[in-house]
Amino acid sequence: MPTIEVNLISGSNLIGADYDGTSDPYCVLTVGNASTSSSKEVSSVQQSTLNPDWDEDFTLHVTDPMSENLHIHVRDKDQIGSDDSLGEAYIPLNDLVRGMEREYNVQLQGGEIGENILAHATSFLTKMISGGSGPSAPVKNNGVIKLTIKALDFGNGGGFQQGGFPPQQQYNGGFQQGG
């Protein structure tokens, strides 16, 4: 079965979802597509930080490198209640080259402010000033996750002989490779 090796390096500028403006971030890494999930791994929790350093290695199984993505979902660990989302990103696997490690800096999308009192107060005041009705504004997410991915044994089929496909330069308006 094809596999990838992921080195989850770090995060920066994550959403502060706890009452004190920090978060206790961890990552859920899943390989799959819209209808299936091949493999899932979870990182350690980094306490009270918006700029975690993980430097953790994971091996994930891939069913179909042509259609599957690496889904990165960053969450805030909560002692009480459910964990908050700090954002997520997707990296397509169809452009990986067997044996070659690639570095990615992925911009997170979405997320929630959780128990962050200051963020709730700011959101409330903004809503009052702008007319006071309607749904809350989406969370501005400046979070970035840095990681490397290496295709280990994709075999000789499906465009992975010794090359792969041209590198992705932009993906879903938030994907950046390299750097």
CSV table of C-alpha atoms in Angstrom, one decimal:
chain,number,residue,atom,x,y,z
A,1,MET,CA,0.0,0.0,0.0
A,2,PRO,CA,1.3,3.5,-0.8
A,3,THR,CA,2.5,5.5,2.2
A,4,ILE,CA,3.7,9.0,2.9
A,5,GLU,CA,6.0,10.2,5.7
A,6,VAL,CA,4.9,13.5,7.3
A,7,ASN,CA,7.1,15.6,9.5
A,8,LEU,CA,4.9,18.1,11.4
A,9,ILE,CA,7.4,20.8,12.1
A,10,SER,CA,5.5,23.8,13.6
A,11,GLY,CA,2.7,26.2,13.6
A,12,SER,CA,2.6,30.0,13.8
A,13,ASN,CA,0.0,32.7,14.4
A,14,LEU,CA,-2.7,30.3,15.5
A,15,ILE,CA,-6.1,31.5,16.8
A,16,GLY,CA,-6.2,32.1,20.5
A,17,ALA,CA,-9.2,30.0,21.6
A,18,ASP,CA,-8.7,29.9,25.4
A,19,TYR,CA,-9.9,32.5,27.9
A,20,ASP,CA,-6.3,33.9,28.2
A,21,GLY,CA,-5.8,34.4,24.4
A,22,THR,CA,-3.6,31.3,23.9
A,23,SER,CA,-4.4,27.8,22.7
A,24,ASP,CA,-3.4,24.2,23.5
A,25,PRO,CA,-3.0,23.1,19.8
A,26,TYR,CA,-2.7,19.7,18.3
A,27,CYS,CA,-3.1,18.4,14.8
A,28,VAL,CA,-5.2,15.7,13.3
A,29,LEU,CA,-3.7,14.4,10.1
A,30,THR,CA,-5.9,12.4,7.8
A,31,VAL,CA,-5.4,11.0,4.3
A,32,GLY,CA,-8.5,10.6,2.1
A,33,ASN,CA,-10.9,12.3,-0.2
A,34,ALA,CA,-14.5,13.4,0.0
A,35,SER,CA,-15.9,9.9,0.6
A,36,THR,CA,-13.1,7.8,2.2
A,37,SER,CA,-10.3,8.1,4.8
A,38,SER,CA,-7.3,5.8,4.4
A,39,SER,CA,-5.2,6.8,7.5
A,40,LYS,CA,-5.3,9.1,10.5
A,41,GLU,CA,-2.7,10.3,13.1
A,42,VAL,CA,-2.8,12.8,15.9
A,43,SER,CA,0.0,14.9,17.2
A,44,SER,CA,0.9,15.8,20.8
A,45,VAL,CA,-0.8,18.8,22.5
A,46,GLN,CA,1.4,21.9,22.9
A,47,GLN,CA,0.3,23.8,26.0
A,48,SER,CA,-0.5,27.6,26.0
A,49,THR,CA,1.0,28.7,22.7
A,50,LEU,CA,0.0,30.2,19.4
A,51,ASN,CA,3.4,29.2,17.9
A,52,PRO,CA,3.8,25.4,18.6
A,53,ASP,CA,6.9,23.4,17.8
A,54,TRP,CA,6.0,19.8,17.2
A,55,ASP,CA,8.8,18.2,15.1
A,56,GLU,CA,6.9,14.9,15.0
A,57,ASP,CA,7.0,12.2,12.4
A,58,PHE,CA,4.0,10.2,11.1
A,59,THR,CA,3.6,7.5,8.5
A,60,LEU,CA,0.2,7.5,6.8
A,61,HIS,CA,-1.3,5.0,4.3
A,62,VAL,CA,-2.6,6.2,1.0
A,63,THR,CA,-5.3,4.3,-1.0
A,64,ASP,CA,-5.3,6.5,-4.2
A,65,PRO,CA,-2.6,9.2,-4.5
A,66,MET,CA,-4.3,10.6,-7.6
A,67,SER,CA,-7.5,11.6,-5.7
A,68,GLU,CA,-6.5,11.8,-2.0
A,69,ASN,CA,-5.4,14.8,0.0
A,70,LEU,CA,-3.6,15.2,3.3
A,71,HIS,CA,-6.1,17.0,5.5
A,72,ILE,CA,-4.6,19.0,8.4
A,73,HIS,CA,-7.0,20.0,11.1
A,74,VAL,CA,-5.6,22.0,14.0
A,75,ARG,CA,-7.6,21.8,17.2
A,76,ASP,CA,-7.4,23.4,20.7
A,77,LYS,CA,-7.5,20.9,23.5
A,78,ASP,CA,-10.2,21.8,26.1
A,79,GLN,CA,-10.4,20.4,29.6
A,80,ILE,CA,-14.2,20.9,29.6
A,81,GLY,CA,-16.5,20.6,26.6
A,82,SER,CA,-15.5,19.8,23.1
A,83,ASP,CA,-12.2,20.8,21.5
A,84,ASP,CA,-12.2,24.0,19.3
A,85,SER,CA,-11.2,24.1,15.7
A,86,LEU,CA,-8.2,26.4,15.0
A,87,GLY,CA,-8.5,25.9,11.2
A,88,GLU,CA,-7.8,23.3,8.6
A,89,ALA,CA,-6.0,22.9,5.2
A,90,TYR,CA,-5.7,20.3,2.4
A,91,ILE,CA,-2.6,19.3,0.5
A,92,PRO,CA,-3.1,17.3,-2.7
A,93,LEU,CA,-0.9,14.2,-3.0
A,94,ASN,CA,-1.0,13.8,-6.7
A,95,ASP,CA,2.1,15.9,-7.3
A,96,LEU,CA,4.5,14.1,-4.9
A,97,VAL,CA,7.6,12.5,-6.2
A,98,ARG,CA,8.6,9.1,-4.8
A,99,GLY,CA,11.6,9.5,-2.4
A,100,MET,CA,11.7,13.3,-2.6
A,101,GLU,CA,10.8,15.3,0.5
A,102,ARG,CA,8.8,18.5,0.0
A,103,GLU,CA,8.3,21.4,2.4
A,104,TYR,CA,5.0,23.1,2.8
A,105,ASN,CA,3.7,26.2,4.6
A,106,VAL,CA,0.0,25.9,4.6
A,107,GLN,CA,-2.4,28.7,5.4
A,108,LEU,CA,-5.3,27.5,7.7
A,109,GLN,CA,-8.9,28.3,6.8
A,110,GLY,CA,-11.8,28.7,9.2
A,111,GLY,CA,-11.6,28.1,12.9
A,112,GLU,CA,-13.3,29.4,16.0
A,113,ILE,CA,-12.5,31.6,19.0
A,114,GLY,CA,-13.7,29.2,21.7
A,115,GLU,CA,-13.5,30.7,25.2
A,116,ASN,CA,-11.3,33.7,24.2
A,117,ILE,CA,-13.0,36.5,26.2
A,118,LEU,CA,-11.3,39.4,24.4
A,119,ALA,CA,-12.2,37.9,21.0
A,120,HIS,CA,-15.8,37.5,22.1
A,121,ALA,CA,-15.9,41.1,23.4
A,122,THR,CA,-14.4,42.5,20.2
A,123,SER,CA,-16.9,40.4,18.1
A,124,PHE,CA,-19.8,41.7,20.2
A,125,LEU,CA,-18.7,45.4,19.9
A,126,THR,CA,-18.2,45.0,16.1
A,127,LYS,CA,-21.6,43.6,15.8
A,128,MET,CA,-23.2,46.4,17.8
A,129,ILE,CA,-21.4,49.1,15.9
A,130,SER,CA,-22.4,47.6,12.5
A,131,GLY,CA,-26.1,47.4,13.3
A,132,GLY,CA,-26.4,44.6,15.8
A,133,SER,CA,-28.1,41.9,13.8
A,134,GLY,CA,-27.1,38.9,11.7
A,135,PRO,CA,-24.6,36.2,12.1
A,136,SER,CA,-21.1,36.9,13.6
A,137,ALA,CA,-18.3,37.6,11.2
A,138,PRO,CA,-16.1,34.7,10.3
A,139,VAL,CA,-12.9,34.3,12.3
A,140,LYS,CA,-9.8,35.9,10.6
A,141,ASN,CA,-7.2,33.1,10.5
A,142,ASN,CA,-3.6,33.9,10.1
A,143,GLY,CA,-2.4,30.5,11.2
A,144,VAL,CA,0.2,28.6,9.2
A,145,ILE,CA,1.4,25.0,9.6
A,146,LYS,CA,4.9,24.1,8.4
A,147,LEU,CA,5.5,20.4,7.5
A,148,THR,CA,7.3,18.2,5.1
A,149,ILE,CA,5.9,15.2,3.1
A,150,LYS,CA,7.8,12.4,1.4
A,151,ALA,CA,6.1,9.7,-0.8
A,152,LEU,CA,7.7,6.4,0.3
A,153,ASP,CA,6.3,3.7,-1.9
A,154,PHE,CA,3.8,5.0,-4.5
A,155,GLY,CA,5.0,2.3,-7.0
A,156,ASN,CA,5.4,2.8,-10.7
A,157,GLY,CA,1.8,3.5,-11.7
A,158,GLY,CA,-0.4,6.5,-11.6
A,159,GLY,CA,2.1,9.1,-12.8
A,160,PHE,CA,4.6,8.5,-10.0
A,161,GLN,CA,7.3,6.7,-11.9
A,162,GLN,CA,10.2,9.1,-11.2
A,163,GLY,CA,8.4,12.3,-11.6
A,164,GLY,CA,4.9,13.1,-10.6
A,165,PHE,CA,2.9,16.1,-11.8
A,166,PRO,CA,4.0,19.7,-12.0
A,167,PRO,CA,4.2,21.3,-8.5
A,168,GLN,CA,1.2,23.1,-7.1
A,169,GLN,CA,1.8,26.8,-6.6
A,170,GLN,CA,-1.6,27.7,-5.3
A,171,TYR,CA,-4.4,25.5,-3.8
A,172,ASN,CA,-7.8,26.6,-2.6
A,173,GLY,CA,-6.5,30.2,-2.2
A,174,GLY,CA,-4.5,29.3,0.9
A,175,PHE,CA,-1.9,26.7,-0.1
A,176,GLN,CA,1.7,27.7,-0.4
A,177,GLN,CA,4.6,25.3,-1.0
A,178,GLY,CA,8.1,25.9,0.1
A,179,GLY,CA,9.7,28.6,2.2
